[in-house]
PDB file of C-alpha atoms and ligand atoms in Angstrom:
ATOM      1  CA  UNK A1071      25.838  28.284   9.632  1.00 84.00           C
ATOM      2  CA  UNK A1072      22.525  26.190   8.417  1.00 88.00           C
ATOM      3  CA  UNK A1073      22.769  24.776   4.787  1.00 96.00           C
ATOM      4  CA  UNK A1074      20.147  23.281   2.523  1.00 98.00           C
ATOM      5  CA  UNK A1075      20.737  20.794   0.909  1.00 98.00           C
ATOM      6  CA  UNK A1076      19.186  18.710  -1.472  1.00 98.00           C
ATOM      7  CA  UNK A1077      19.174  15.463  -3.498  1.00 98.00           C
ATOM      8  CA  UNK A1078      17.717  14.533  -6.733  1.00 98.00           C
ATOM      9  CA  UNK A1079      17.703  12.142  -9.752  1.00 98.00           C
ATOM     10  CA  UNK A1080      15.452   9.438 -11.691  1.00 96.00           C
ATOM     11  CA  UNK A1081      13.540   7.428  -9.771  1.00 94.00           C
ATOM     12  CA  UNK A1082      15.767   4.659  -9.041  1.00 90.00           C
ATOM     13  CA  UNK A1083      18.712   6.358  -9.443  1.00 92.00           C
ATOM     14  CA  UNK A1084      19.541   5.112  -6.015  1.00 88.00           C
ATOM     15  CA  UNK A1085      19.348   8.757  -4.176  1.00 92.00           C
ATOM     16  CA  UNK A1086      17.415   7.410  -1.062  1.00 90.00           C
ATOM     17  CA  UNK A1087      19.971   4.771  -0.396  1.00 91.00           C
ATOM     18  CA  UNK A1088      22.645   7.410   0.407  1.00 95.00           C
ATOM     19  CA  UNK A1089      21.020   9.938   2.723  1.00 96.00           C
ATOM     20  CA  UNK A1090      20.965   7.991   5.946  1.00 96.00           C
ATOM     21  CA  UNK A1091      24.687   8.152   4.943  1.00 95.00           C
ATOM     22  CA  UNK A1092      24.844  11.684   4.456  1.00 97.00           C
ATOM     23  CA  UNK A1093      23.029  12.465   7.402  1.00 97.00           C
ATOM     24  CA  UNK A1094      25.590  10.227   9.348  1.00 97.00           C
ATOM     25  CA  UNK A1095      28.307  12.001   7.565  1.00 96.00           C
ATOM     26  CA  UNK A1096      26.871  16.026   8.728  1.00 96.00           C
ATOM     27  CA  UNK A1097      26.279  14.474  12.115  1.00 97.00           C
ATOM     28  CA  UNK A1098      29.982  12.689  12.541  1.00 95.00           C
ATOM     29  CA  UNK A1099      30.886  16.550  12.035  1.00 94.00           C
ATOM     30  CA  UNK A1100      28.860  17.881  15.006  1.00 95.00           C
ATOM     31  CA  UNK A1101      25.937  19.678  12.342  1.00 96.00           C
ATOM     32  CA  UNK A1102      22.467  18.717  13.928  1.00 97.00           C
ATOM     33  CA  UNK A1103      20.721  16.966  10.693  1.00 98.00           C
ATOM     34  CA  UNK A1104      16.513  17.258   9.601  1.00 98.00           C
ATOM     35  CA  UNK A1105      16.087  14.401   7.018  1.00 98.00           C
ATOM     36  CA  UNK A1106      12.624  15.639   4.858  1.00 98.00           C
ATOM     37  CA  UNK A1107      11.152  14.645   1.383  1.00 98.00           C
ATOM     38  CA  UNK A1108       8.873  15.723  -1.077  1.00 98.00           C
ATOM     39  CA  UNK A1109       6.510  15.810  -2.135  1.00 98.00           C
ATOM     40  CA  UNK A1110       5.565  15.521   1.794  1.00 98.00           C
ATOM     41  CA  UNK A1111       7.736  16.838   4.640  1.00 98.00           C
ATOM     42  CA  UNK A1112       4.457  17.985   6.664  1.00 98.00           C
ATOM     43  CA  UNK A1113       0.857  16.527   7.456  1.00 98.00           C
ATOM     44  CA  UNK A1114      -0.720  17.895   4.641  1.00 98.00           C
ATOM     45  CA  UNK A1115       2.205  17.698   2.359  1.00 98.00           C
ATOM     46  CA  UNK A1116       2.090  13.911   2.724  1.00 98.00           C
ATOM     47  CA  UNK A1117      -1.775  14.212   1.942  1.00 98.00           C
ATOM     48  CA  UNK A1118      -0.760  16.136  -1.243  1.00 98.00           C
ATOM     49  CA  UNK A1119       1.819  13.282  -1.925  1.00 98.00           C
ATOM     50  CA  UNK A1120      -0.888  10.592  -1.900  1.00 98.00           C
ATOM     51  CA  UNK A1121      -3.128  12.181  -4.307  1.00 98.00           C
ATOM     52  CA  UNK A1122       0.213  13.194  -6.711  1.00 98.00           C
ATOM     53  CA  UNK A1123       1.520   9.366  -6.457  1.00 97.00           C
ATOM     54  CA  UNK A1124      -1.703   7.866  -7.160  1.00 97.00           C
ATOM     55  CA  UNK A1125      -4.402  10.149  -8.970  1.00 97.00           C
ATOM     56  CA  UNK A1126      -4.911  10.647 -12.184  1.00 97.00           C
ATOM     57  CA  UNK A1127      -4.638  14.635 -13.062  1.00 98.00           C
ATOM     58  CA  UNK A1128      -3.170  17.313 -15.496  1.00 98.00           C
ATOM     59  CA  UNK A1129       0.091  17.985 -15.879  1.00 98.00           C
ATOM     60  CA  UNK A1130      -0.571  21.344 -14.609  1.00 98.00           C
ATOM     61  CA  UNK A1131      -2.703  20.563 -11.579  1.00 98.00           C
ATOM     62  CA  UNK A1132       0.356  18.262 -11.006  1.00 98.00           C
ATOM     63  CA  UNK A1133       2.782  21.249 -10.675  1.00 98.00           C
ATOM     64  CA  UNK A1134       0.274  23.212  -8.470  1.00 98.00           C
ATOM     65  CA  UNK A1135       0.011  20.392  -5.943  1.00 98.00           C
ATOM     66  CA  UNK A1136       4.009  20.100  -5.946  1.00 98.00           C
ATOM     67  CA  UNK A1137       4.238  23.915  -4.929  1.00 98.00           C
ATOM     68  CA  UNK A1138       1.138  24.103  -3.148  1.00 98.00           C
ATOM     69  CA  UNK A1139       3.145  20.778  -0.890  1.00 98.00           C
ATOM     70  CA  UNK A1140       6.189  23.245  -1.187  1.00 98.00           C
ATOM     71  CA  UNK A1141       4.686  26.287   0.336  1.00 98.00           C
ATOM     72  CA  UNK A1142       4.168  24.072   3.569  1.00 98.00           C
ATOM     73  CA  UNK A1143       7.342  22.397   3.454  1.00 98.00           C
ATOM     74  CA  UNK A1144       9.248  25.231   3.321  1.00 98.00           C
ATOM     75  CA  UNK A1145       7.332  27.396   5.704  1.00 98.00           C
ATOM     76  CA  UNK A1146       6.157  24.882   8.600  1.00 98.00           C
ATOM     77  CA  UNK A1147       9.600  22.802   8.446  1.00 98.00           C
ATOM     78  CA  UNK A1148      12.540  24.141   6.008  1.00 98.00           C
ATOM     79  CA  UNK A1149      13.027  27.439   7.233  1.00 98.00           C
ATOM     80  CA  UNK A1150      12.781  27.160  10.611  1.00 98.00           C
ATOM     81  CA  UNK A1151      14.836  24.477  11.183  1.00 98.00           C
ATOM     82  CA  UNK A1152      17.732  26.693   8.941  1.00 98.00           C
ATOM     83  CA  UNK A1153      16.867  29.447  11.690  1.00 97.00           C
ATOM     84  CA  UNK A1154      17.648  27.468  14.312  1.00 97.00           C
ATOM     85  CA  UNK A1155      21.068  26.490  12.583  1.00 97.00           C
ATOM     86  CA  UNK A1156      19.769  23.016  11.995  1.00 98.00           C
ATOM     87  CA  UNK A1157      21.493  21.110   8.350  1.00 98.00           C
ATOM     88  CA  UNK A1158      18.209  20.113   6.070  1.00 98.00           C
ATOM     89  CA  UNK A1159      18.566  17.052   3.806  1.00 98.00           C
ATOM     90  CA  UNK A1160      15.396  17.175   1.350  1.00 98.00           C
ATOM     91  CA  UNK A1161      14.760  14.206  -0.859  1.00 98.00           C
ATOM     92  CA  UNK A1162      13.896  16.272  -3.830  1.00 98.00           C
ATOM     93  CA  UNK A1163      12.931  19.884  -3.803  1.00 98.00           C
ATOM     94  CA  UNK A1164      11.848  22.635  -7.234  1.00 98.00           C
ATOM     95  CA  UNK A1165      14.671  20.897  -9.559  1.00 98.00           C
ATOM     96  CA  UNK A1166      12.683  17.805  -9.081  1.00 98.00           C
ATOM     97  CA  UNK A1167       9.737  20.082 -10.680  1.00 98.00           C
ATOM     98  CA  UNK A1168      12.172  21.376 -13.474  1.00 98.00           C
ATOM     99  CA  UNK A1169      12.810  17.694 -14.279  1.00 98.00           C
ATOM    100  CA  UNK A1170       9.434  16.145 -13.994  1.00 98.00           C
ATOM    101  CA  UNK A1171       6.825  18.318 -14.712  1.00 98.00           C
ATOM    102  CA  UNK A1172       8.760  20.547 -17.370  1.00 98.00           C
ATOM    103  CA  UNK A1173      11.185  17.500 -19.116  1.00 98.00           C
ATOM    104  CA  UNK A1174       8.930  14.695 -18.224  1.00 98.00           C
ATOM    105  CA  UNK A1175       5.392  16.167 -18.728  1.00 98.00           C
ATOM    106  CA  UNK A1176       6.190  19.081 -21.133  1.00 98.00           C
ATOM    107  CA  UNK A1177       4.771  21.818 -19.027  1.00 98.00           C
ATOM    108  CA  UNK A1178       7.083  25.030 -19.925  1.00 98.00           C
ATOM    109  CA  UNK A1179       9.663  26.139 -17.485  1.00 98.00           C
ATOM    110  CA  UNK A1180       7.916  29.628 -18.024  1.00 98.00           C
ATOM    111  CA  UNK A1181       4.722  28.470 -15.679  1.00 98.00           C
ATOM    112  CA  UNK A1182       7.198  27.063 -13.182  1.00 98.00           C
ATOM    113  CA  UNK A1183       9.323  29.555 -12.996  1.00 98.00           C
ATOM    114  CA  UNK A1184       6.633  31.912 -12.283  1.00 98.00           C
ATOM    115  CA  UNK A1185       5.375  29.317  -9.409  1.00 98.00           C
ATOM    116  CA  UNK A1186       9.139  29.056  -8.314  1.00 98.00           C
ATOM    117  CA  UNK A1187       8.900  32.954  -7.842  1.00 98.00           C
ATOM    118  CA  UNK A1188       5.532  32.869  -6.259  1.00 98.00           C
ATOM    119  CA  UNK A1189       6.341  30.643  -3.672  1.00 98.00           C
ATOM    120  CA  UNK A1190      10.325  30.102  -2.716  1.00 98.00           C
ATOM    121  CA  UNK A1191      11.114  34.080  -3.970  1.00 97.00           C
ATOM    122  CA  UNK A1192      14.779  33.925  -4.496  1.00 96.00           C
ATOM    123  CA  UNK A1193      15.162  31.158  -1.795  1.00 98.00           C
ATOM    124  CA  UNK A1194      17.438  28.356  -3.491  1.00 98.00           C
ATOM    125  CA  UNK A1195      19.105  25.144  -2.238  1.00 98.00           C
ATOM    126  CA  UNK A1196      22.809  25.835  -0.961  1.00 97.00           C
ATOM    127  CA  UNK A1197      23.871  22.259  -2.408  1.00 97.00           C
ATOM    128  CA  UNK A1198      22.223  19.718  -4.874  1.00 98.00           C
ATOM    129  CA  UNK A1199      23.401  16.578  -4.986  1.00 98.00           C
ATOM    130  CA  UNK A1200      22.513  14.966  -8.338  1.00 98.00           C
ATOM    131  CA  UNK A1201      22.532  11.155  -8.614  1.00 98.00           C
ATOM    132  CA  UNK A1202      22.836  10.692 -12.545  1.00 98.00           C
ATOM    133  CA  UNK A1203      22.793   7.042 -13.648  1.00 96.00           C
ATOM    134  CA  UNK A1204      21.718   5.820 -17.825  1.00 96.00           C
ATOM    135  CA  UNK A1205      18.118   4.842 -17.780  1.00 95.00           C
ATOM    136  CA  UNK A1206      18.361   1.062 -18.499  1.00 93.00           C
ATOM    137  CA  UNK A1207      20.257   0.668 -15.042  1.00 91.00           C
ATOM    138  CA  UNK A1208      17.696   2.815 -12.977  1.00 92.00           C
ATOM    139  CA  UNK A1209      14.507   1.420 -14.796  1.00 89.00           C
ATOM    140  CA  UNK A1210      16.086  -1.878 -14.514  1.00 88.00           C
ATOM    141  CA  UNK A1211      16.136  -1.134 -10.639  1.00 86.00           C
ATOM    142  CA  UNK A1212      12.809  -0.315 -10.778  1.00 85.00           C
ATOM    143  CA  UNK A1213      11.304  -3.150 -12.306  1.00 84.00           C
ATOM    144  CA  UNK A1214      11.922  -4.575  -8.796  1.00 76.00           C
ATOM    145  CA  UNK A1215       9.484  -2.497  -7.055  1.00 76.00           C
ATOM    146  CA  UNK A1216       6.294  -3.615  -5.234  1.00 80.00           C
ATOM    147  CA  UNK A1217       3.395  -1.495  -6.388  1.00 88.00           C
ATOM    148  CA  UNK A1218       4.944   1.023  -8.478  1.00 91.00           C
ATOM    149  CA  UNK A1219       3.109   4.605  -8.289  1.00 93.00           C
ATOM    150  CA  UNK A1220       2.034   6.813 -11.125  1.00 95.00           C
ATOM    151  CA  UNK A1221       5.596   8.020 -11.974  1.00 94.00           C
ATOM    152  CA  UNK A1222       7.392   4.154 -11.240  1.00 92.00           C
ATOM    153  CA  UNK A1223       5.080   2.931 -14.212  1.00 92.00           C
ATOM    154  CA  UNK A1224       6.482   5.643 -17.056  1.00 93.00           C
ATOM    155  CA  UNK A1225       8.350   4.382 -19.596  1.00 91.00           C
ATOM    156  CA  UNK A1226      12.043   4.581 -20.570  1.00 92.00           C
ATOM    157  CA  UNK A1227      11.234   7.648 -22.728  1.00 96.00           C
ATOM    158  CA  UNK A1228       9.697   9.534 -19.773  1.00 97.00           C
ATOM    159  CA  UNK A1229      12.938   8.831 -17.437  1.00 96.00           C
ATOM    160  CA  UNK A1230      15.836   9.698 -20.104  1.00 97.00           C
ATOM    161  CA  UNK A1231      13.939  13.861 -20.802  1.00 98.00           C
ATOM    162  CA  UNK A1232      13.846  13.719 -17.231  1.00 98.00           C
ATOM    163  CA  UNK A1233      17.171  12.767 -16.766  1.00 98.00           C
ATOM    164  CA  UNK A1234      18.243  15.210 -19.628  1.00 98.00           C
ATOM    165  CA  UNK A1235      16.849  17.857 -17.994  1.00 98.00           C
ATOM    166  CA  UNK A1236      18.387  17.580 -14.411  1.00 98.00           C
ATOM    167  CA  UNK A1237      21.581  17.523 -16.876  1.00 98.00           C
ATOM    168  CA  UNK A1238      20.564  20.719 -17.614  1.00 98.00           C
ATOM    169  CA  UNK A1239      19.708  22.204 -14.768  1.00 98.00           C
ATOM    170  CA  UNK A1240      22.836  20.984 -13.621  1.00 98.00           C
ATOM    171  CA  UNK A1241      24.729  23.044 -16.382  1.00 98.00           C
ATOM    172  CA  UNK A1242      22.919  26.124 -15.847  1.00 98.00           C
ATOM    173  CA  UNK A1243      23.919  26.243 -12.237  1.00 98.00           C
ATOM    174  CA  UNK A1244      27.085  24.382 -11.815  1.00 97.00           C
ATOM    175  CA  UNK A1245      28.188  25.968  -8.308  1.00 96.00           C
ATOM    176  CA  UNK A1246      25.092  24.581  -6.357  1.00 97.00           C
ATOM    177  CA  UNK A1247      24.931  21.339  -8.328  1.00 98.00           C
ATOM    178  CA  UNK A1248      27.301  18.274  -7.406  1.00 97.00           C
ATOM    179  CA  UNK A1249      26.878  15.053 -10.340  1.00 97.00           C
ATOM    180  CA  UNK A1250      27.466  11.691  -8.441  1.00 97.00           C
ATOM    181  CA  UNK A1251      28.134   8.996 -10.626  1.00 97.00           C
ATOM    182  CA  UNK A1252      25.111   6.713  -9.010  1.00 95.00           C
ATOM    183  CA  UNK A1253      26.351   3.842 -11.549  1.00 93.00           C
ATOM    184  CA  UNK A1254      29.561   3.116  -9.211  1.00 95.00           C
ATOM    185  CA  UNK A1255      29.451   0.641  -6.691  1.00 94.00           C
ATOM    186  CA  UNK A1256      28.394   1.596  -2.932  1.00 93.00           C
ATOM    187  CA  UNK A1257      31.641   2.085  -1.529  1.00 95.00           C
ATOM    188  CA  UNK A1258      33.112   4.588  -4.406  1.00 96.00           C
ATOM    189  CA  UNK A1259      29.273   6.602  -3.911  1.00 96.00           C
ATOM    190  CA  UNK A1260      30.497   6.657  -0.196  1.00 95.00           C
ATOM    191  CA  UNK A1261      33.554   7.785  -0.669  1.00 96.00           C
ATOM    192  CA  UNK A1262      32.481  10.604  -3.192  1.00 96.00           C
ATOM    193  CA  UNK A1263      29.902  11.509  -1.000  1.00 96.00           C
ATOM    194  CA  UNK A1264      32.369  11.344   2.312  1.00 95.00           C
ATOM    195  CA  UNK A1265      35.145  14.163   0.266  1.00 95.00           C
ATOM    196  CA  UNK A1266      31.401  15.857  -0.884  1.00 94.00           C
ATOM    197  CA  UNK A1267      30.324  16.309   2.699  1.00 91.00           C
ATOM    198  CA  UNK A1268      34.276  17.490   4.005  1.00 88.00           C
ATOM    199  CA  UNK A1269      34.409  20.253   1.479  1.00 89.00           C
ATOM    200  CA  UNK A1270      30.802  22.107   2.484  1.00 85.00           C
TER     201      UNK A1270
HETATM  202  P1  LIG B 194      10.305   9.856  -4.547  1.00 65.18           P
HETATM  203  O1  LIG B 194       9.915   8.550  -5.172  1.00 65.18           O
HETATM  204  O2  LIG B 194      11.702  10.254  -4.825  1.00 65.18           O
HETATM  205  O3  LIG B 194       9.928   9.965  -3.093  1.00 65.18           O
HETATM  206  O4  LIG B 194       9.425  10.997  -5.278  1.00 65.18           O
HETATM  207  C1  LIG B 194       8.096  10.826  -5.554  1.00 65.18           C
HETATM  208  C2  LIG B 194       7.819  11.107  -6.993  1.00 65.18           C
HETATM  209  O5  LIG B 194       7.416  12.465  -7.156  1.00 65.18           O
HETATM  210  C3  LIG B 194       8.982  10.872  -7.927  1.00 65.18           C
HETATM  211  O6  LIG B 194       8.545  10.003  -8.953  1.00 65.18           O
HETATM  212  C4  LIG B 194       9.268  12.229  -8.500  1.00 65.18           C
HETATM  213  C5  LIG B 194       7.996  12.995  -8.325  1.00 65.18           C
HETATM  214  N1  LIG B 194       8.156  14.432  -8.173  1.00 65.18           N
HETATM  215  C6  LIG B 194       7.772  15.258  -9.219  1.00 65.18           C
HETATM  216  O7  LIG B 194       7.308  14.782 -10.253  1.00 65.18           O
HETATM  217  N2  LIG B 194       7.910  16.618  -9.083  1.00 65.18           N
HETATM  218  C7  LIG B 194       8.398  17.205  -7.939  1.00 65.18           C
HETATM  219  O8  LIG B 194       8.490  18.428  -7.848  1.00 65.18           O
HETATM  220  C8  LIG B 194       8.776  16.320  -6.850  1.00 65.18           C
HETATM  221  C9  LIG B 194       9.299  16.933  -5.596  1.00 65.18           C
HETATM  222  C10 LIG B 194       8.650  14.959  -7.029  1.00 65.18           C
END
């Protein structure tokens, strides 16, 4: 059987660094793997996730976009490949919206829940994989970056609600979400994420 799957955390929490190794891990099993992201995962999802990256907008209209990006995604790409029995690995998915829009922004969960309904019905991820790490070690990864986008450039406040609030979402649904310590080193991530991948 299919499973979704998805990963989220702070932005440099380190998430994207791992799925090429998750996807290696599914395959080594035999499970044919679909690696997708969001905001993006089809042509005009990727459109959506220039303007969300690098626009200026309301909070609000920033939500819509993520869900109008989601509609596609999960229609054109997510679904089908579950229906064909394919494994799909999203880089982020509605927690990410939770997190962002609701603890980072301030928009209320009530107007996202209501778009969560609208658009994914009672559709949910079968796994999350949260990579939690304290904000001075993922902004301090950041600083790094080459051309930060509109969410790189918050400041520490902005990352520790969101972080908070994947917590959170975390606690309120503990059987679909897995914490991974994203402060180890490399090899202890891997081998969490190695006994992660043997139990689904
Ligand atoms: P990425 O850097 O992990 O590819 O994600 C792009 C940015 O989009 C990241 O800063 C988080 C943000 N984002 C939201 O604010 N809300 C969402 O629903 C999603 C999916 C992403």
């Amino acid at each position: 059987m299919s499973k979704f799957i998805t990963l989220e955390g702070v932005d440099g929490a380190g998430k994207s660094t791992h799925i090429p190794t998750i996807a290696n891990l599914l395959r080594a099993q035999g499970r044919e793997v679909l690696v997708t992201r969001e905001p993006g995962g089809t042509p005009l999802g990727e459109k959506l996730r220039g303007l969300l990256l690098h626009e200026a907008m309301h909070p609000d209209t920033e939500s819509l976009l993520m869900f109008a990006a989601r509609r596609e995604h999960l229609e054109q790409v997510i679904k089908p490949a579950l229906a064909r029995g394919v494994y799909v690995l999203s880089d982020r998915f509605t927690d990410a919206t939770f997190a962002y829009q609701c603890g980072g922004r301030g928009v209320s969960a009530d107007k996202i829940r209501q778009l969560e309904t609208w658009v994914q019905g009672d559709f949910q991820p079968d796994l999350t994989l949260l990579f939690d790490v304290p904000v001075s070690v993922s902004t301090q990864r950041l600083a790094g970056a080459r051309d930060p986008d509109r969410f790189e450039r918050e400041n520490g406040d902005f990352f520790e609600r969101i972080r908070q609030a994947y917590l959170a979402r975390a606690a309120d649904f503990p059987k679909r979400f897995r914490i991974i310590d994203s402060a180890k080193t490399l090899e202890q991530i891997t081998q969490d994420l190695e006994s992660i991948v043997l139990s689904i």
